[in-house]
mmCIF file of C-alpha atoms in Angstrom:
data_model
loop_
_atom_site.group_PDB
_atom_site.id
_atom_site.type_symbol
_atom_site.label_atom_id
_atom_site.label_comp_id
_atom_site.label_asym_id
_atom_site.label_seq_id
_atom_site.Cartn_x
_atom_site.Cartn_y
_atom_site.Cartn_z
ATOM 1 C CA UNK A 1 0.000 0.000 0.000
ATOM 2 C CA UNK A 2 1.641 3.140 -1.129
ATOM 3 C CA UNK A 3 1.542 6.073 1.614
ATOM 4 C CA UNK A 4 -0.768 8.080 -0.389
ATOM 5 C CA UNK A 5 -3.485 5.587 -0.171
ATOM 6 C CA UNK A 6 -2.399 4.723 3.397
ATOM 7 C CA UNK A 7 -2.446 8.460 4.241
ATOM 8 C CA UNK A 8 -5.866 9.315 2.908
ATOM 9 C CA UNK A 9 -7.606 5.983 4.635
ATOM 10 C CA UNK A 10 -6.406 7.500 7.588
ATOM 11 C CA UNK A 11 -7.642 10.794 6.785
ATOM 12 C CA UNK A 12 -11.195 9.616 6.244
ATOM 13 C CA UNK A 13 -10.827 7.375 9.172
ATOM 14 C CA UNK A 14 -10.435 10.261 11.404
ATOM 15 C CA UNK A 15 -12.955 12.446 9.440
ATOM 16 C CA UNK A 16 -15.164 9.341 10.253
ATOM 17 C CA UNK A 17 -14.278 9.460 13.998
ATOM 18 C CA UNK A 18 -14.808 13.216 14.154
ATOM 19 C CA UNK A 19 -18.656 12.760 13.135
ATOM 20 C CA UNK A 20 -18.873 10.457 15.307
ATOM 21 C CA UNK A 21 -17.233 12.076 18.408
ATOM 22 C CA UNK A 22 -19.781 15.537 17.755
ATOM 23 C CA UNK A 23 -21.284 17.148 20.120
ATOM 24 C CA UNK A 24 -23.885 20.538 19.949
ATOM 25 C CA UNK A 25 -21.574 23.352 20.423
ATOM 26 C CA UNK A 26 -22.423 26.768 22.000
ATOM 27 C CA UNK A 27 -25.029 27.464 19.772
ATOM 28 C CA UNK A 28 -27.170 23.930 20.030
ATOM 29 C CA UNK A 29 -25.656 22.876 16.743
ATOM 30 C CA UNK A 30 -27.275 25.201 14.803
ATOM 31 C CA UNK A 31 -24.044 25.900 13.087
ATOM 32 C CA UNK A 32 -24.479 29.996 14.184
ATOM 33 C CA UNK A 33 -22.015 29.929 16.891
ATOM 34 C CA UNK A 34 -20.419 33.265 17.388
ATOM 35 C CA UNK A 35 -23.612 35.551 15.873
ATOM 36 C CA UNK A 36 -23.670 34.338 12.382
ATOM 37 C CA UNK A 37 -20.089 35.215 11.526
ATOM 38 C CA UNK A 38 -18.963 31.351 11.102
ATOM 39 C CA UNK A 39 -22.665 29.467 9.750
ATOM 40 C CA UNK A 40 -21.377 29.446 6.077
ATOM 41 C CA UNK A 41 -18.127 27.884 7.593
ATOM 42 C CA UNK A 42 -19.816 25.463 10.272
ATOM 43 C CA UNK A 43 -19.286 27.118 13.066
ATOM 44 C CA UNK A 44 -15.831 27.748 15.390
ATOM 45 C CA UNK A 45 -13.959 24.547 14.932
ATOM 46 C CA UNK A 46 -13.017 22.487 17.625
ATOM 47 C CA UNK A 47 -11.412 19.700 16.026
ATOM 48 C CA UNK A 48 -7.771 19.832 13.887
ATOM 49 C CA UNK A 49 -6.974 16.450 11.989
ATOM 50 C CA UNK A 50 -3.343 16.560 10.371
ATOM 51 C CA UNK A 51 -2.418 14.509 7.618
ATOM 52 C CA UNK A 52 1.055 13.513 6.088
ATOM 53 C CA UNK A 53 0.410 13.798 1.972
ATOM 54 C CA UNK A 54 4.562 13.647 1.534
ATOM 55 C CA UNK A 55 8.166 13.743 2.770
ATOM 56 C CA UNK A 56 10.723 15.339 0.693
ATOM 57 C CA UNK A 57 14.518 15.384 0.364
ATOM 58 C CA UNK A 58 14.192 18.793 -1.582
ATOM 59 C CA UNK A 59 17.756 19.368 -1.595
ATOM 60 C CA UNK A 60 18.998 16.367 -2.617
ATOM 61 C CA UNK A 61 21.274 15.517 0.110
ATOM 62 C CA UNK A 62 19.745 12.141 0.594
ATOM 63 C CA UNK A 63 17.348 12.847 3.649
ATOM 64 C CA UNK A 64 14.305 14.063 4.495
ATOM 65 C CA UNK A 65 13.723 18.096 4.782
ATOM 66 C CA UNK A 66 10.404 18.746 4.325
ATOM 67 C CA UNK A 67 6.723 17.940 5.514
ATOM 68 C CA UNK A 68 3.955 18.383 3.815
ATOM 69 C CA UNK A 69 1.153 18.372 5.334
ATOM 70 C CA UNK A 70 -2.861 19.312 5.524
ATOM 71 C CA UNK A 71 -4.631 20.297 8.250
ATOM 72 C CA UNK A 72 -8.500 20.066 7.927
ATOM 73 C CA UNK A 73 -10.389 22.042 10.895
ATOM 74 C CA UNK A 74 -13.809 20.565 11.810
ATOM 75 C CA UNK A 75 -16.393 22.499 13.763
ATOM 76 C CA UNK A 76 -19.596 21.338 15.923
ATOM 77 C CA UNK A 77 -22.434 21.754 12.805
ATOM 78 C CA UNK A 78 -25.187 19.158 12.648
ATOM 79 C CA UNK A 79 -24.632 16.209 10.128
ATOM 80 C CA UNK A 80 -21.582 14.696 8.557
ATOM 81 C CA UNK A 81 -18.287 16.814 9.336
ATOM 82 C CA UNK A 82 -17.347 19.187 6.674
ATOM 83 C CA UNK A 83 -13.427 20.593 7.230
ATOM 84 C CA UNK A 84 -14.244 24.652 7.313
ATOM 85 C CA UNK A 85 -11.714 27.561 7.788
ATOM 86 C CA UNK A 86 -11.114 29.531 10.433
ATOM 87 C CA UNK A 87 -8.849 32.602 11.988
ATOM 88 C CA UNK A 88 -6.444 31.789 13.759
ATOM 89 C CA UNK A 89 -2.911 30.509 14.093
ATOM 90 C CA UNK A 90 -0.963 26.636 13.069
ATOM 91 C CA UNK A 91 1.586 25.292 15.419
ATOM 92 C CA UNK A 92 2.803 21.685 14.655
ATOM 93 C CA UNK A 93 6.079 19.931 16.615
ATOM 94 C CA UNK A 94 7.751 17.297 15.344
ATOM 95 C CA UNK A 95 8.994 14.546 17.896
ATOM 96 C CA UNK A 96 12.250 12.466 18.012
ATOM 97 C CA UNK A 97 11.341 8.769 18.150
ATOM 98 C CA UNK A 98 12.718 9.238 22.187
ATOM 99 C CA UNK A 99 10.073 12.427 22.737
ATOM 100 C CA UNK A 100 11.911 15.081 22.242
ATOM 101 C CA UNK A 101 11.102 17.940 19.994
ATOM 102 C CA UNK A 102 13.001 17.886 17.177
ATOM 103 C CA UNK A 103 11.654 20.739 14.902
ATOM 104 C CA UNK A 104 8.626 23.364 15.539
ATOM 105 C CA UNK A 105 6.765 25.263 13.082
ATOM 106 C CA UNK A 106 4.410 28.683 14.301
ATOM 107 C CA UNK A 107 2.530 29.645 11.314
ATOM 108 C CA UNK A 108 0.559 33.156 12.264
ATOM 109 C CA UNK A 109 -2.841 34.368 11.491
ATOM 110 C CA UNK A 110 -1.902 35.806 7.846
ATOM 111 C CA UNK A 111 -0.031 32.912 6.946
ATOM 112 C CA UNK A 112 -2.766 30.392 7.884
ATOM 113 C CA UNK A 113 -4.885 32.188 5.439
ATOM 114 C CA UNK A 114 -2.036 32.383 2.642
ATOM 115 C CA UNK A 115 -1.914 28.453 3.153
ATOM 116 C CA UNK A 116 -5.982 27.980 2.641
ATOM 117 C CA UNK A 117 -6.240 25.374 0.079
ATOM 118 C CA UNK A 118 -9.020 22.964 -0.973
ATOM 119 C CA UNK A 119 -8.534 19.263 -1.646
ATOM 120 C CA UNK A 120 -10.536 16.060 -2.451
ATOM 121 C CA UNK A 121 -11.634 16.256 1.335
ATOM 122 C CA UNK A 122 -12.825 20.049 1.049
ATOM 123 C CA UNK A 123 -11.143 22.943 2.927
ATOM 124 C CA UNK A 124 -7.750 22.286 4.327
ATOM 125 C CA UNK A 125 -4.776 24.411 5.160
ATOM 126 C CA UNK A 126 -1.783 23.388 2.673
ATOM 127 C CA UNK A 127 1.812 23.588 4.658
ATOM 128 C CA UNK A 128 5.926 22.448 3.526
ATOM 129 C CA UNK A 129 7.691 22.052 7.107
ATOM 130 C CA UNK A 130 11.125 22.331 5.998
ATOM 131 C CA UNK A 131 13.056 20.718 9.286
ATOM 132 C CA UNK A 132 16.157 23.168 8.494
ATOM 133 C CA UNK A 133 13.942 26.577 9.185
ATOM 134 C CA UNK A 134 13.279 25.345 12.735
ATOM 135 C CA UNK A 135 17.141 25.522 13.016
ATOM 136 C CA UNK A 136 17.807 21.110 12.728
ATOM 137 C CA UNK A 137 19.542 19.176 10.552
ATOM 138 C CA UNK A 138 18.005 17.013 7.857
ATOM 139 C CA UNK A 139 21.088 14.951 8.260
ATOM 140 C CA UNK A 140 19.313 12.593 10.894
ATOM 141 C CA UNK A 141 19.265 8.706 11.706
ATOM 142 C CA UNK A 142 16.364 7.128 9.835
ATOM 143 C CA UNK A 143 13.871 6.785 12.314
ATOM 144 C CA UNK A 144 10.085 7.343 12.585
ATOM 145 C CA UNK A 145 9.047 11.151 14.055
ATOM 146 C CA UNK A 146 5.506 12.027 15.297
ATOM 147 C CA UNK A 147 3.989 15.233 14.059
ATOM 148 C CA UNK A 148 1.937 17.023 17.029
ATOM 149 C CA UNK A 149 -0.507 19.948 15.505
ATOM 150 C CA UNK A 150 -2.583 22.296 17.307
ATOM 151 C CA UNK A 151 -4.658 25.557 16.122
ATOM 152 C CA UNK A 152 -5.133 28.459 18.226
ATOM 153 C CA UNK A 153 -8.353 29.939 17.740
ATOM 154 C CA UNK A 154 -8.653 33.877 17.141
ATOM 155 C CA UNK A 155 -10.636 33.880 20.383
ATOM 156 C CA UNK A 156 -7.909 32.074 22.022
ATOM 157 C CA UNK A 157 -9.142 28.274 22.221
ATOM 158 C CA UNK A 158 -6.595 26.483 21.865
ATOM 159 C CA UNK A 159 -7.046 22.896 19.723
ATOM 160 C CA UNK A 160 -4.377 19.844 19.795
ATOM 161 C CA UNK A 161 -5.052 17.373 17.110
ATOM 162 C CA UNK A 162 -6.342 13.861 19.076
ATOM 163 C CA UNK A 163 -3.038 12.036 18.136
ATOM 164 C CA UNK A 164 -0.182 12.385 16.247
ATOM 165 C CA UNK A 165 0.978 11.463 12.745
ATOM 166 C CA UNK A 166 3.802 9.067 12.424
ATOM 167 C CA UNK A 167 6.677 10.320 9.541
ATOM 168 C CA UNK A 168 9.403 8.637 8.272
ATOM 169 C CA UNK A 169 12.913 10.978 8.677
ATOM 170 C CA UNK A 170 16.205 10.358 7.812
ATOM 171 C CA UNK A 171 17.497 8.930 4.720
ATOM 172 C CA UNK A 172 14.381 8.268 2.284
#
């Protein structure tokens, strides 16, 4: 099974275990939390779901630089989750096979909305977490990393994804 088709199994997996984890949010479900200004999105979200599309060695060194990832937001409407947008701000930590942070990636309000994209799953935030910009090597042991992602809400909320996502670093 190649890790595209693994990867998007496990995507609607965990889009399947968001609907059924819902609950009514502040507004009874009605999907017009927050006076209207989120019903055309479904609401706040208070779900993030991260998924591992592809690892890159994008310099050619023979190991693994680069991340890329989706993150799909889900919020508390009625019915089968739909992945919405929101404001707010992307932080995702990637952790050494031992639990230590490797790498960490803080992606502000302005970039989160640079990095909107929309995929076979519907609206997703599109991100390239290039291990070198969080001041690491590439040049590490292979090994198997878990990817921690959490969205800060711009009310404050803070979201952490239910579980990680393994990724393979080091050589390729």
């Amino acid at each position: 099974m190649t890790s595209t088709v693994r990867n998007t199994l496990t995507l609607l997996a965990l889009v399947g275990l968001a609907a059924a984890c819902q609950s009514p949010g502040p507004s009874g479900g009605s999907g017009r939390a927050n006076g209207g200004r989120h019903a055309a999105t479904g609401g706040l979200p208070d779900r993030v779901v991260p998924a591992v599309f592809q690892t890159v060695d994008s310099d050619a060194n023979g190991y693994i630089d680069t991340i890329v990832v989706g993150a799909y937001l889900f919020g508390s409407q009625a019915g089968a989750p739909v992945p919405i947008w929101a404001d707010g701000e992307f932080e995702f930590i990637l952790l050494r096979q031992n639990g230590e942070p490797m790498a960490a990636w803080t992606f502000l309000r302005n970039q989160v909305v640079a990095r909107r994209d929309t995929d076979t799953f519907g609206r997703t935030h599109s991100f390239r977490l290039d291990i070198r910009e969080s001041g690491e090597s590439d040049r590490q042991p292979a090994q198997r990393a878990e990817l921690i992602a959490r969205f800060i809400r711009a009310d404050g909320a803070e979201i952490v994804a239910a579980g990680t996502v393994g990724v393979s670093i080091g050589p390729p």
